[in-house]
Amino acid sequence: QKANLMPWRNVFDNILLPLQIQGVPKTQAYKRVEQALTMVGLGDFAAAYPRELSGGMQQRVSIARALVHKPKILLLDEPFGALDALTRERLNLELLQLWQASRKTVVMVTHNIQEAVFLADRVLVLSQRPGRVSANIPIPLPRPRELSLLYNSSFSNLAYKVRQAIV
């Protein structure tokens, strides 16, 4: 999915926008934007415009914009779907680090089985039509997780189990 950033607003102002709409006092809003930028590792890019950022950086701005609300649940719909494999892996690691720091509940939609197994504590497989949960697969892999886990037999077995639930 696209990051849906306002091209005429810099990174800081893109993240600030929902707080401005909500009428959050300026001092408080600026502090929350700075915290969100730090969480996603983009503090040095606050003045940059979306066109100056890579696709992965744009997605991180979008995630920061969601985090600035301090939500209890973070909903992500294919946030890394349009990215190349290496950038996607790096952002998966960054998302895990962000989760470890905040411990927020994250609900993420993905069509990538490896990504689902790598990130999740539980994978829900949805049926085609109507969209109902057809499988609920616990992912008992240890945390913190590293990319080397992708080559582990336990990981492969879980990914296979998810794949079998889809067909």
XYZ file of C-alpha atoms in Angstrom:
167
model
C 0.000 0.000 0.000
C 1.043 3.594 -0.530
C 2.183 5.759 2.358
C -0.405 8.450 1.421
C 1.737 11.406 2.388
C 0.908 14.988 1.436
C 3.570 15.895 -1.164
C 3.483 19.611 -0.265
C 4.150 18.933 3.428
C 7.538 17.929 4.792
C 7.961 14.850 6.989
C 7.386 16.770 10.233
C 4.234 18.430 8.918
C 2.860 15.164 7.492
C 3.107 13.595 10.941
C 1.758 16.759 12.589
C -1.365 16.953 10.383
C -3.706 14.695 12.399
C -2.763 16.484 15.623
C -3.512 19.847 14.002
C -6.902 18.540 12.877
C -7.614 17.340 16.420
C -6.636 20.719 17.852
C -3.816 19.384 20.030
C -1.881 22.335 21.530
C 1.153 23.217 19.411
C 3.822 22.539 22.064
C 2.368 19.134 22.906
C 1.863 18.271 19.223
C 5.463 19.163 18.318
C 6.791 17.041 21.165
C 4.703 14.046 20.054
C 5.870 14.432 16.441
C 9.507 14.533 17.572
C 8.967 11.384 19.663
C 7.345 9.594 16.714
C 10.202 10.628 14.409
C 12.706 9.224 16.891
C 10.758 5.960 17.207
C 10.928 5.355 13.451
C 14.509 6.609 13.105
C 13.748 9.614 10.909
C 14.738 12.485 13.192
C 17.283 13.732 10.649
C 14.657 13.853 7.884
C 12.023 16.071 9.528
C 12.496 18.812 6.907
C 12.550 16.443 3.907
C 9.637 16.151 1.490
C 8.112 12.804 0.462
C 9.652 12.995 -3.031
C 13.096 13.105 -1.378
C 12.531 9.857 0.551
C 12.838 6.212 -0.417
C 9.712 4.048 -0.370
C 10.780 2.511 2.926
C 11.292 5.914 4.518
C 7.875 7.035 3.294
C 6.319 3.996 4.972
C 8.125 4.854 8.205
C 6.667 8.380 8.033
C 3.231 6.837 7.597
C 3.800 4.592 10.631
C 5.016 7.600 12.652
C 1.830 9.453 11.684
C -0.180 6.528 13.061
C 1.936 6.343 16.234
C 1.615 10.059 16.994
C -1.958 9.356 18.140
C -0.576 6.983 20.800
C -3.014 4.266 19.732
C -3.608 1.153 21.800
C -3.798 -0.857 18.575
C -1.751 -0.201 15.441
C -3.516 -1.346 12.262
C -1.267 -1.908 9.237
C -2.615 -2.925 5.830
C 0.191 -4.270 3.617
C 2.588 -1.533 4.798
C 5.601 -3.032 3.020
C 3.862 -4.654 0.052
C 5.270 -2.279 -2.569
C 8.875 -2.505 -1.361
C 11.763 -4.621 -2.599
C 12.642 -7.733 -0.583
C 15.701 -6.309 1.204
C 13.951 -3.091 2.230
C 10.973 -5.140 3.368
C 13.215 -7.321 5.563
C 14.876 -4.256 7.086
C 11.520 -2.639 7.841
C 10.221 -5.879 9.334
C 13.155 -5.751 11.766
C 12.453 -2.090 12.498
C 8.782 -2.880 13.107
C 9.806 -5.611 15.547
C 12.093 -3.178 17.381
C 9.319 -0.615 17.500
C 6.957 -3.255 18.894
C 9.512 -4.309 21.513
C 9.869 -0.690 22.640
C 6.143 0.099 22.771
C 4.454 -3.308 23.261
C 1.444 -2.041 21.336
C -0.948 -4.509 19.824
C -0.289 -4.620 16.076
C -2.760 -6.059 13.586
C -1.114 -6.396 10.196
C -2.565 -7.560 6.915
C -0.039 -9.220 4.629
C -0.057 -11.684 1.760
C 3.545 -12.649 2.516
C 3.651 -15.876 4.538
C 7.263 -15.435 5.691
C 6.545 -11.897 6.846
C 3.465 -13.060 8.773
C 5.333 -15.868 10.539
C 8.376 -13.691 11.249
C 6.423 -10.834 12.818
C 3.474 -12.520 14.474
C 2.621 -14.269 17.684
C -0.416 -15.625 15.864
C -1.386 -15.823 12.190
C -5.030 -15.654 11.213
C -5.824 -16.967 7.744
C -8.956 -15.552 6.150
C -11.202 -17.389 3.721
C -11.775 -15.856 0.296
C -15.496 -15.062 0.365
C -16.866 -14.255 2.767
C -13.753 -13.099 4.632
C -13.871 -15.217 7.773
C -11.094 -16.655 9.917
C -10.412 -20.113 8.501
C -7.288 -20.854 10.574
C -5.741 -19.516 13.767
C -2.095 -20.573 13.951
C 0.003 -19.745 17.041
C 3.625 -18.789 16.291
C 5.665 -19.983 19.309
C 9.022 -18.701 18.055
C 11.302 -17.032 20.614
C 11.795 -13.276 20.783
C 13.698 -11.162 20.006
C 13.711 -12.370 16.421
C 16.515 -11.967 13.915
C 16.673 -12.552 10.170
C 18.591 -15.801 10.702
C 15.291 -17.214 11.990
C 14.090 -17.301 8.366
C 16.447 -20.247 7.769
C 15.418 -22.211 10.854
C 13.486 -25.487 10.456
C 10.891 -24.439 13.064
C 10.238 -21.291 11.040
C 9.947 -23.282 7.810
C 7.522 -25.725 9.412
C 5.299 -22.897 10.634
C 5.397 -21.175 7.242
C 4.411 -24.483 5.625
C 1.553 -24.868 8.116
C 0.267 -21.392 7.203
C 0.617 -22.193 3.496
C -1.386 -25.400 3.929
C -4.129 -23.449 5.712
C -4.450 -21.144 2.702
C -5.011 -23.827 0.058
